[in-house]
XYZ file of C-alpha atoms in Angstrom:
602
model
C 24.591 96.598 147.239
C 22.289 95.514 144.742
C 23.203 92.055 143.828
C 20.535 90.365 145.271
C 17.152 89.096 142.928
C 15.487 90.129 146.487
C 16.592 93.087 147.111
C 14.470 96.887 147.046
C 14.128 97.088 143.460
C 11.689 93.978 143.677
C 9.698 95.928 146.621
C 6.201 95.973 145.043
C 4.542 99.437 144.489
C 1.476 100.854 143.229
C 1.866 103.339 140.947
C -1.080 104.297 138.055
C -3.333 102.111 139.307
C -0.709 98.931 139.095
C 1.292 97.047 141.545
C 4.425 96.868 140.424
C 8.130 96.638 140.985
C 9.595 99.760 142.572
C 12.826 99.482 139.821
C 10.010 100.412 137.132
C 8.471 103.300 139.145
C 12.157 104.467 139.581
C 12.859 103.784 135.836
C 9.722 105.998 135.361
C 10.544 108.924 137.676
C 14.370 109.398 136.237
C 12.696 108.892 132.810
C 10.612 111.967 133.434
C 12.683 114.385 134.972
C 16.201 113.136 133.629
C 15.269 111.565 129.620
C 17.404 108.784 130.718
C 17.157 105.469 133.166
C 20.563 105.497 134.452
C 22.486 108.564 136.033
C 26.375 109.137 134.967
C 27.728 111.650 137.765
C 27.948 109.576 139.282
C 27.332 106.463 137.203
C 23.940 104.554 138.951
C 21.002 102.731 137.661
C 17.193 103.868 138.591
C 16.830 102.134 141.528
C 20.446 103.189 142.850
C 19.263 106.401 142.204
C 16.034 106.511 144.328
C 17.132 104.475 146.753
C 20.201 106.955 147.673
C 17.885 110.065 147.141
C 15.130 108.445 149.607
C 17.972 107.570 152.165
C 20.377 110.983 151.960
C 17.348 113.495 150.755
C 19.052 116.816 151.219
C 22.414 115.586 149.330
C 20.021 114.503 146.415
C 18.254 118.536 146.311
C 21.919 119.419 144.919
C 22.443 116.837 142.135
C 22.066 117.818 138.541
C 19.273 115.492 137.531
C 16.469 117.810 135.588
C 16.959 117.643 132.435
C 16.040 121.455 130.932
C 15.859 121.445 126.993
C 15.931 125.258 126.245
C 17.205 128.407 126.988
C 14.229 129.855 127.299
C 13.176 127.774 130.842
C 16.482 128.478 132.383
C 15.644 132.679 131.452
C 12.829 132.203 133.215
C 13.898 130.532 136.181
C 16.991 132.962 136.073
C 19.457 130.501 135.669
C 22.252 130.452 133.154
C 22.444 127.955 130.560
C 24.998 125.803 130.525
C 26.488 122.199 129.026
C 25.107 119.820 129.548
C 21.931 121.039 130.320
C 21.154 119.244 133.698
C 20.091 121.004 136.888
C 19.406 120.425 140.866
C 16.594 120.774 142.974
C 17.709 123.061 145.047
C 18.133 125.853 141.633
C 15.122 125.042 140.391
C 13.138 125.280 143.182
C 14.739 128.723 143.655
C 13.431 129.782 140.512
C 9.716 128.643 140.754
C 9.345 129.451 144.654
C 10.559 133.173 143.363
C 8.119 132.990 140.682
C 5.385 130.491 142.583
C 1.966 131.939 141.296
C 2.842 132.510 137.623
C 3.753 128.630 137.936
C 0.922 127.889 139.659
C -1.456 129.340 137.182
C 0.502 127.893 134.252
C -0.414 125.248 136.037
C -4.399 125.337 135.932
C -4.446 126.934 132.081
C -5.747 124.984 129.564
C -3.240 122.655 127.972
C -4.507 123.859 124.458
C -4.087 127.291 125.495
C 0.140 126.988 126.508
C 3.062 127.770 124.459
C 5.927 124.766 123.649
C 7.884 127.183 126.565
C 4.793 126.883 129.013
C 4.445 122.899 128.146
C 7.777 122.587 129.373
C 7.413 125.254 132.500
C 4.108 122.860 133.532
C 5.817 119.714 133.370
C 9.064 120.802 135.499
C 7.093 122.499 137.907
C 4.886 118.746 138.075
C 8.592 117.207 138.572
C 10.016 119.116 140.694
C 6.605 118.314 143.020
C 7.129 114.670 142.461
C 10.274 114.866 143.386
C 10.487 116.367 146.473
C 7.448 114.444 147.428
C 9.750 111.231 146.795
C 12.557 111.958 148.563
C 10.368 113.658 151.376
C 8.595 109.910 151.862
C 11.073 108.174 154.112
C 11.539 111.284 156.244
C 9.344 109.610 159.081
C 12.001 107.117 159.496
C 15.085 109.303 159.915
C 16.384 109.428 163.482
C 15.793 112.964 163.901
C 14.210 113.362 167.350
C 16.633 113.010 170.121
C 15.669 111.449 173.438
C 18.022 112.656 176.113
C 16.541 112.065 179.583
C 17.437 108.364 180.864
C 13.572 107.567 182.354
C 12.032 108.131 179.090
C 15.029 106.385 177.023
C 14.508 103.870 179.584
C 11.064 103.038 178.731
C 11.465 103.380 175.283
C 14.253 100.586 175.614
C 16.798 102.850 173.725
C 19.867 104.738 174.785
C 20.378 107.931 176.298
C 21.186 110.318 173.558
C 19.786 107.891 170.854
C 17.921 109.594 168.248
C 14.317 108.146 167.102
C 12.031 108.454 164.115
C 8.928 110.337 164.008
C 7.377 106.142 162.470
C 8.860 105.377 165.956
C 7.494 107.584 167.890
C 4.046 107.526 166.558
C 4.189 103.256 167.291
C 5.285 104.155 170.473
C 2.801 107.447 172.073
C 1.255 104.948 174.542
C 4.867 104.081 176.156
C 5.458 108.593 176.123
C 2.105 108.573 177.899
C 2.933 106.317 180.737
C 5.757 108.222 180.936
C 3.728 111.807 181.575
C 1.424 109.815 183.701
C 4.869 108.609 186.032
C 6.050 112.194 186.425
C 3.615 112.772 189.636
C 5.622 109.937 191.505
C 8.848 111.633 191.104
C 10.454 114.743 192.977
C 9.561 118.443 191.829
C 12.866 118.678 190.197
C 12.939 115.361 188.143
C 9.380 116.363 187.228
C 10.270 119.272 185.793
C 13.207 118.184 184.239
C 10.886 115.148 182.584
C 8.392 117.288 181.513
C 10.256 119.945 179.671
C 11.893 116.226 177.821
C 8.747 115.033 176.630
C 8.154 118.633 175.625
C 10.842 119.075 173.425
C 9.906 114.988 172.003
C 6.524 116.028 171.307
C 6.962 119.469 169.432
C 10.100 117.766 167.511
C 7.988 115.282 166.214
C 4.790 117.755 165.492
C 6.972 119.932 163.897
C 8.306 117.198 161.125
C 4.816 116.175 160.877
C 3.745 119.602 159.942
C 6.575 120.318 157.930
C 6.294 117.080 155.980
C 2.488 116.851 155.740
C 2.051 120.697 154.966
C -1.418 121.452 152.776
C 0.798 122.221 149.651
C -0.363 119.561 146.921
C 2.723 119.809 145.041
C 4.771 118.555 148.369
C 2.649 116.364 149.778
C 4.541 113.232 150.293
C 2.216 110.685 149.281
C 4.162 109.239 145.855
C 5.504 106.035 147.072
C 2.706 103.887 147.882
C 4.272 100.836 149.356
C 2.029 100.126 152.285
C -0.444 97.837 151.650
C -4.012 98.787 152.653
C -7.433 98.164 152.658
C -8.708 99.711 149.696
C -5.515 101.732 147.847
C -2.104 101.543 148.823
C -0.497 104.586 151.032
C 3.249 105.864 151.226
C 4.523 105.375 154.740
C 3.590 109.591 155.734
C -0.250 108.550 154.953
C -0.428 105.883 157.330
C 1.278 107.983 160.115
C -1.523 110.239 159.151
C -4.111 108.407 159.956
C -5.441 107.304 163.558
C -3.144 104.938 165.782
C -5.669 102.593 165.929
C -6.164 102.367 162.497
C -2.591 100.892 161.512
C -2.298 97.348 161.650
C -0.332 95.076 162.671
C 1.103 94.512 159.728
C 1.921 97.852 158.931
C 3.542 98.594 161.549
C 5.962 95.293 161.174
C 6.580 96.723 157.700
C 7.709 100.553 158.526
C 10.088 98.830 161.374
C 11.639 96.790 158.671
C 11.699 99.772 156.011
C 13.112 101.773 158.785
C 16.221 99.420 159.531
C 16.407 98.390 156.175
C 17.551 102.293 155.070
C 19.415 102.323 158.630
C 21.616 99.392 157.420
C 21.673 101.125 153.711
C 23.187 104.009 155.342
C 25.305 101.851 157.196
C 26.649 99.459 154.582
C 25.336 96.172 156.198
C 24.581 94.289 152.662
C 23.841 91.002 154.559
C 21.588 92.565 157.196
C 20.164 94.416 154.239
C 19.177 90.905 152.307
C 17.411 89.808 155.082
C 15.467 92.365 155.884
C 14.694 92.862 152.064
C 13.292 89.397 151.961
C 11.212 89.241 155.604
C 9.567 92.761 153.590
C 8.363 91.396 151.036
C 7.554 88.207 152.473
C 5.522 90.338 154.527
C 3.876 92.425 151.807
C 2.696 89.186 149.868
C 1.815 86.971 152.348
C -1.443 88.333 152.815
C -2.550 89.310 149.336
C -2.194 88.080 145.587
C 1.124 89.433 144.193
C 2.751 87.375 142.125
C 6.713 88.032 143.539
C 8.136 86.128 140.810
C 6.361 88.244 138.346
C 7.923 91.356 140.647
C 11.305 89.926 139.707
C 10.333 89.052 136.283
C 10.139 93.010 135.275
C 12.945 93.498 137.191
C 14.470 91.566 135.132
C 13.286 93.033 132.204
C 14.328 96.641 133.188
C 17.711 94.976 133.724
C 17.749 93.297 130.316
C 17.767 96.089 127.592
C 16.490 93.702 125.088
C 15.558 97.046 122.234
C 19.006 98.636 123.060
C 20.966 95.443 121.656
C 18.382 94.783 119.264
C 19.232 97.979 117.928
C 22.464 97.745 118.366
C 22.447 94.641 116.304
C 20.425 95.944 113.701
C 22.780 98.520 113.368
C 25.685 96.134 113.169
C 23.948 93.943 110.591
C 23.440 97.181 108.033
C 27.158 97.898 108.460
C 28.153 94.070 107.798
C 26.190 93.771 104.840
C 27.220 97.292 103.085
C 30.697 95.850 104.115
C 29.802 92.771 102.059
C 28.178 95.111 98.753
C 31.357 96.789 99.030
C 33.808 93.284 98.707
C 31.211 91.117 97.542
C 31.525 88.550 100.501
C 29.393 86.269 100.392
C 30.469 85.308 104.271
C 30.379 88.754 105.532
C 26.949 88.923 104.435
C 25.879 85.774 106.258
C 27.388 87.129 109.522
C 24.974 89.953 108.577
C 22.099 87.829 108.471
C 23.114 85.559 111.549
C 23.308 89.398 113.331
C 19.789 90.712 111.836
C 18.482 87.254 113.655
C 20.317 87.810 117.021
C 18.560 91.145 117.084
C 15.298 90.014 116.173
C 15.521 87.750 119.089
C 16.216 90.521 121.118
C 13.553 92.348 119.754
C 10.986 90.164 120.594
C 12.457 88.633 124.142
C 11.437 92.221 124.887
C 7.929 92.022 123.231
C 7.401 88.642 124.891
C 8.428 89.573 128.524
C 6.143 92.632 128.053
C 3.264 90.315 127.054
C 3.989 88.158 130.018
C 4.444 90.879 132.561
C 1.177 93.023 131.150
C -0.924 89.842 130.809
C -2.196 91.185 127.114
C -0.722 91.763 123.941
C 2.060 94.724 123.750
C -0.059 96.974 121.184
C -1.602 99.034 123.661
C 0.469 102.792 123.964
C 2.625 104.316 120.888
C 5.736 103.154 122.245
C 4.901 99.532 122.690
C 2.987 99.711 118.670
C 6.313 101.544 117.334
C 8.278 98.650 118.979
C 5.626 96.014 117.138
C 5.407 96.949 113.862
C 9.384 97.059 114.103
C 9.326 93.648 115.157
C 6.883 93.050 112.145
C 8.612 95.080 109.862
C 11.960 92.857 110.467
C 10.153 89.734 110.761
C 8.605 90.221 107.183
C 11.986 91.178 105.661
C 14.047 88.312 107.149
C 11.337 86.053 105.337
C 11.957 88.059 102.540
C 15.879 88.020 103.071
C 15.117 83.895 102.990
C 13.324 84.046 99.435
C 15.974 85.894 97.551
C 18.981 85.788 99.504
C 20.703 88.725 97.677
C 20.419 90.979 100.912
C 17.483 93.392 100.273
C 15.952 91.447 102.845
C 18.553 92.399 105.256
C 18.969 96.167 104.231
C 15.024 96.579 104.136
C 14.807 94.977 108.284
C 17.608 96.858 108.839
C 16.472 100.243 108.451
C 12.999 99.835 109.361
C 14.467 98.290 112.452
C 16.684 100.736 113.640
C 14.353 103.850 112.283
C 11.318 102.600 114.498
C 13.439 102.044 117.524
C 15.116 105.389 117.522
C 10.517 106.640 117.193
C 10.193 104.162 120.064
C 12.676 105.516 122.253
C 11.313 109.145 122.038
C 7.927 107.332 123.635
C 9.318 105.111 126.054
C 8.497 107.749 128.960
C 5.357 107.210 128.263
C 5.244 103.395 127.774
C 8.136 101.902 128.670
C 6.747 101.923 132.339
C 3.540 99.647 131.181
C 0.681 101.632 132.813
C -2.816 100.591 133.252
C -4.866 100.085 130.260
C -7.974 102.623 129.553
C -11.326 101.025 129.446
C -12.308 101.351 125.942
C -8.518 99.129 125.110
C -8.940 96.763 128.485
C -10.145 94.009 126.149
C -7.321 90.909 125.705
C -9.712 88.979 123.052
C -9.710 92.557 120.998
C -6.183 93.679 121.620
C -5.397 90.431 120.241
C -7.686 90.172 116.905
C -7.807 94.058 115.761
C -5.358 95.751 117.539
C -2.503 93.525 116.903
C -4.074 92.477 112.933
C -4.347 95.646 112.404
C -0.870 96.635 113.620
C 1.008 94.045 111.492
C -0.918 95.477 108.798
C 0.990 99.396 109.913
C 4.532 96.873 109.750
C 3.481 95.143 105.829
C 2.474 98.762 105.061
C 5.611 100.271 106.399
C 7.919 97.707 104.496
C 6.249 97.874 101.286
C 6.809 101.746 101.493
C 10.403 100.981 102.274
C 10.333 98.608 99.348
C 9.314 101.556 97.011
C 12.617 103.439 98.243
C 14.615 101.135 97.601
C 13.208 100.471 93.956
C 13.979 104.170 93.267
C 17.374 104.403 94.882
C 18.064 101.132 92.383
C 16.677 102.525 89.676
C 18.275 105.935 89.984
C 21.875 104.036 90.615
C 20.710 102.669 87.496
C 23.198 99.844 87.923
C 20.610 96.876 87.810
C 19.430 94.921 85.035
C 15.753 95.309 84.078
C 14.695 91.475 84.756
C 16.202 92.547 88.526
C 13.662 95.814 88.420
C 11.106 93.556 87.211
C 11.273 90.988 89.835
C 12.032 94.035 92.673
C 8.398 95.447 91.670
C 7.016 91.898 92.062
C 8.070 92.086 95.256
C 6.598 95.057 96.178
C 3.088 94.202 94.682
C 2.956 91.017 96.935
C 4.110 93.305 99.768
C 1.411 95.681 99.592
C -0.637 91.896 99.123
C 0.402 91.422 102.493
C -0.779 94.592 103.791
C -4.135 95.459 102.632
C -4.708 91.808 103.996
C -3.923 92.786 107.425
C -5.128 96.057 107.291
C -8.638 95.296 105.657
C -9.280 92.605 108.268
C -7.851 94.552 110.695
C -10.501 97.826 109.925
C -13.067 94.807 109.776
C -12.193 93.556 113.398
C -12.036 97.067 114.862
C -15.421 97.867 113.640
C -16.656 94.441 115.242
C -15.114 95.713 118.200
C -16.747 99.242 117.818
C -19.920 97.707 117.568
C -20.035 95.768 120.784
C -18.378 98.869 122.553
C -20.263 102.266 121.387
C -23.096 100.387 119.518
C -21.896 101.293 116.389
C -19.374 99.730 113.097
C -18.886 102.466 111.893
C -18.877 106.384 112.984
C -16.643 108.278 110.790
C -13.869 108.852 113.939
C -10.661 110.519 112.567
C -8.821 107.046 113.188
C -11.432 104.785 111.529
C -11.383 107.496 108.409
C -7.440 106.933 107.878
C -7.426 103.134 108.538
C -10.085 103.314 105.754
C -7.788 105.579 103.838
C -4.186 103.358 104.219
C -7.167 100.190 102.861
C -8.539 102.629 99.506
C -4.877 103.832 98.828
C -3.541 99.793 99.332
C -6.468 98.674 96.915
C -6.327 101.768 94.129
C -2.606 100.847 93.434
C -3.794 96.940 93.641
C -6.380 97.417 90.843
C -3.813 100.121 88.603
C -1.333 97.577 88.825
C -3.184 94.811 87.380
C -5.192 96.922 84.922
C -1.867 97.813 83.760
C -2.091 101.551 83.833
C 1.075 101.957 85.980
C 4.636 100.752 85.634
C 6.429 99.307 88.471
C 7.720 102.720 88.768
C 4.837 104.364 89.106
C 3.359 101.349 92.121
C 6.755 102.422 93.556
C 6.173 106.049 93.935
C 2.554 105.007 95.145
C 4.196 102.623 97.833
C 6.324 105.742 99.047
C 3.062 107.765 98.989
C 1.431 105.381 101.276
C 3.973 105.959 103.473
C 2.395 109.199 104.370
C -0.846 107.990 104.643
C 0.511 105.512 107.004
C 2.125 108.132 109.074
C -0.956 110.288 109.402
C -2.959 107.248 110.194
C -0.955 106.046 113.092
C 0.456 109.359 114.344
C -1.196 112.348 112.607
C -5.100 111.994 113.568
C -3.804 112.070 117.500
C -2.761 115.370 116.634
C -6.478 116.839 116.082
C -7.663 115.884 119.596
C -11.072 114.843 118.887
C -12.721 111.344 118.155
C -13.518 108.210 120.553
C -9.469 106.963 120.470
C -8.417 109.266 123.252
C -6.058 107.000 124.189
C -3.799 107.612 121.409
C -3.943 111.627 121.782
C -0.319 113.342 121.054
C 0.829 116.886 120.710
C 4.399 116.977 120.449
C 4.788 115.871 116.906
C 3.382 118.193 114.484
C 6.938 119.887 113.240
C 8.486 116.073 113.046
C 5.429 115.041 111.277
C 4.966 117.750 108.721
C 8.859 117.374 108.177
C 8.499 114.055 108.177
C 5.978 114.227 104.775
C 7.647 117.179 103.209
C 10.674 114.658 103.081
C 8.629 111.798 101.963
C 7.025 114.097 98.792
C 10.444 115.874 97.719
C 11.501 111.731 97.280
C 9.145 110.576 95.626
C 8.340 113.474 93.373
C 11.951 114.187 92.726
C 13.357 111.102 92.189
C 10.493 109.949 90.204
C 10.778 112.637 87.793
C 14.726 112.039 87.808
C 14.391 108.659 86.414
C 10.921 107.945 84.638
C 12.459 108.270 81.335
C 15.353 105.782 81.961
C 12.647 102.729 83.019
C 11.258 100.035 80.561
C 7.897 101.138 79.325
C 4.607 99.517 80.570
């Protein structure tokens, strides 16, 4: 059903103050609730997904799509815990509707003030809200009130026993009225008969209306805003809301089409479906500024998985080239290489369509920075890989490419769906100078860290000549060259940019302190090495050091909360960070104290 590049997933939405493709808000909603953009029981992508929950609502409420990650949720939703650890609707919903003011005051606490167990309480009970909202919004065009009596299916020019929509019978309450207003020209009996009809019509369709627009805003089912309007778009149960005579034309032509377009969905009529699908959004853009091909464009990107087989890639291209260490193939490790450049296309096909689609440079939310300085990060090392062909180049882009997609992917919730920028970052010219200098400057940094690994894993192996060392930490001193370039300029830029936007260079904000802190560190080892009171081994362990300060720069400071770069704020990180730099310090302290006797002296 979904062969077509003009079929529903192109439908444009707006979603977080966007218009976009409805195949990324569905991307975004199975992201949420399910971790995941595709469904395997059965196997569906996003759109497939919606699409069949929108059309066949009350099958969807028993599908195992919430994801639940511990066993404390299920306790207290009294469900068991089982594997795999997916649930419905419908057992959910038992759980919080047993339990409905503890989750709605969960819901109004303080953020700061919840446990990890609460966090997690707070966002199903959101989902669970946005989902039945969702599959609630094409209710109004079910055929669910039935029109029995021949004079009105007469002049509603439908037939006897037909069923109709409560979108139908809203377009149509003049033709019902002239129908009340015949009833005195008829015989006592047929009048009575007629009027107890349009009785049953009218509290059917109330009835749905109250049941579907009901004062609970958790279930109100005004998610899928697909009806263009004046000022905001509406879903289609806020324009049945409002006053007949404030509906359009237009929006009335496109609720018909929506209406048989899930009709023949339900029906399995793909052609009739590809028709309709394009007189819709014909109809949508003919009056406004959407860009269609630009729709199908991040369709197309959805579609594409560009960082999945760039990863994949990667990961083949580390495998190849220990393959060639092993037999010392000098062909196997050119495959290797030829694979590391495959996936750096990949990598930034992705990038680019992002930058296309967004209109501005793809350095604006964690996940789409992560997914940079990867790119960055490989970049550097294939030019590396080009200077001394031996295949450190290929092992260094290797790992920081597949480590910083694995990061990305645990953000992609939150960007992968390319929301709205906040004001103080809706600048292209400034996204562009110190957000991106600055962020190659995070992928130098990152790779000059890696660089200092890799020198101690060498030298501990202790299987390398010392002209080999020498010309290793040569390496790694232009690397961190590279860096504190990019990063000094970078800090320079954003203070530019701080300048024109707070009136202020400089203000001592928790992210300005540790950009200045990754440029001191950068410059301290720059001056010790030159001065000559550290070894290459010693720059080493200070490259693996920086790796912290890196780490706390781009993810720690989020964690405090305060400062003027709200819109980096995260709080899910702290045990993976802390981890994260335990690890980093065992390294470098134990490894360095392993081997600093077995180097060549200053």
């Amino acid at each position: 059903l979904f062969g077509s590049s003009n079929h529903f997933e192109n439908f444009p939405i707006q979603d977080t103050g966007r218009i976009k493709p409805i195949d990324t808000y569905a991307e975004k909603i199975l992201l949420s609730i399910h971790e995941s953009r595709s469904v395997k029981d059965p196997q569906s992508n996003a759109i497939e997904w919606l699409l069949e929950s929108l059309a066949y609502p009350h099958e969807s409420y028993k599908k195992n799509i919430f994801k639940i990650k511990s066993k404390e949720v299920t306790s207290t939703l009294g469900l068991e815990w089982r594997d795999p650890h997916y649930y419905s609707y419908s057992e959910i919903s038992g759980g919080i509707n047993q339990s409905i003011e503890y989750f709605v005051n969960l819901y109004l606490m303080e953020e700061d003030q919840k446990t990890a167990i609460e966090k997690q309480l707070t966002n199903l009970f959101i989902n669970i809200g946005t989902f039945k909202s969702i599959t609630n919004s094409f209710t109004c065009l079910d055929p669910s009130i039935e029109v029995n009596h021949p004079f009105i299916a007469n002049n509603l020019h439908i037939d006897v026993g037909s069923s109709i929509s409560y979108a139908f019978y809203s377009f149509n309450i003049d033709a019902l009225q002239n129908t009340a207003n015949q009833i005195k020209d008829r015989s006592n009996k047929d009048i009575i008969s007629l009027a107890e009809s349009l009785q049953v019509i009218v509290a059917q369709a109330n009835e749905l209306k109250k049941n579907k627009l009901r004062a609970d805003p958790f279930y109100k089912n005004f998610n899928l805003k697909i009806i263009p309007s004046e000022s905001t778009w509406i879903s289609p149960w806020e324009l049945l809301d409002k006053k007949p005579s404030d509906i359009t034309d237009n929006q009335k032509e496109l609720m018909i089409i929506l209406e048989a377009y899930i009709r023949n969905y339900k029906q399995g009529n793909v052609s009739e479906m590809e028709i309709l699908a394009i007189s819709y959004i014909n109809k949508v853009t003919e009056n406004s500024e959407i860009d269609i091909n630009m729709m199908k464009r991040e369709t197309a990107y959805n579609r594409s998985d560009s960082f999945l087989y760039s990863i994949t890639l990667y990961l083949i291209s580390f495998l190849l080239l220990g393959i060639s260490w092993l037999s010392h193939s000098n062909l196997i490790k050119k495959i290797a290489f030829f694979c590391l450049i495959i996936g750096l296309g990949y990598h930034g096909y992705g990038l680019i369509n992002r930058m296309i689609i967004m209109q501005r440079p793809p350095v604006s939310t964690l996940y789409e920075s992560i997914l940079f300085v990867g790119f960055i990060g490989v970049l550097f090392s294939t030019i590396f890989e080009q200077f001394r062909r031996d295949g450190v180049g290929i092992f260094l882009a290797t790992i920081i490419g597949v480590v910083l997609h694995f990061v990305a992917f645990g953000y992609e919730d939150d960007g992968e769906t390319m929301g709205v920028l906040v004001a103080v970052l809706n600048s292209n010219f400034w996204l562009a100078t110190h957000v991106t200098t600055i962020t190659i400057g995070y992928g130098a940094t990152a790779l000059a860290s890696l660089m200092g690994h890799f020198y101690f894993i060498i030298t501990l192996l202790n299987n390398s000549s010392r002209s080999y060392l020498k010309e290793l930490g040569n390496n790694m001193a232009t690397l961190n060259l590279v860096a504190l370039f990019f990063m000094l300029f970078g800090t320079i830029l954003g203070g530019i940019w701080a300048d024109q936007s707070w009136g202020r260079f400089w203000g001592w904000d928790p992210k300005e302190n540790a950009a200045l802190l990754i440029v001191m560190w950068q410059l301290l080892m720059v001056h010790l090495r030159i001065s000559g009171w550290v070894r290459p081994l010693e720059f080493a362990f200070g490259m693996i050091i920086s790796n912290i300060f890196l780490a706390f720069g781009w993810f720690g400071v989020n964690l405090l909360g305060v400062g003027l770069h709200s819109y980096g704020f995260t709080n899910s990180i702290a045990s993976n960070l802390a981890l994260f730099i335990l690890f980093e310090l065992w390294f470098a302290i134990g490894i360095y104290f392993l081997i600093r006797d077995t180097t060549e002296p200053r």
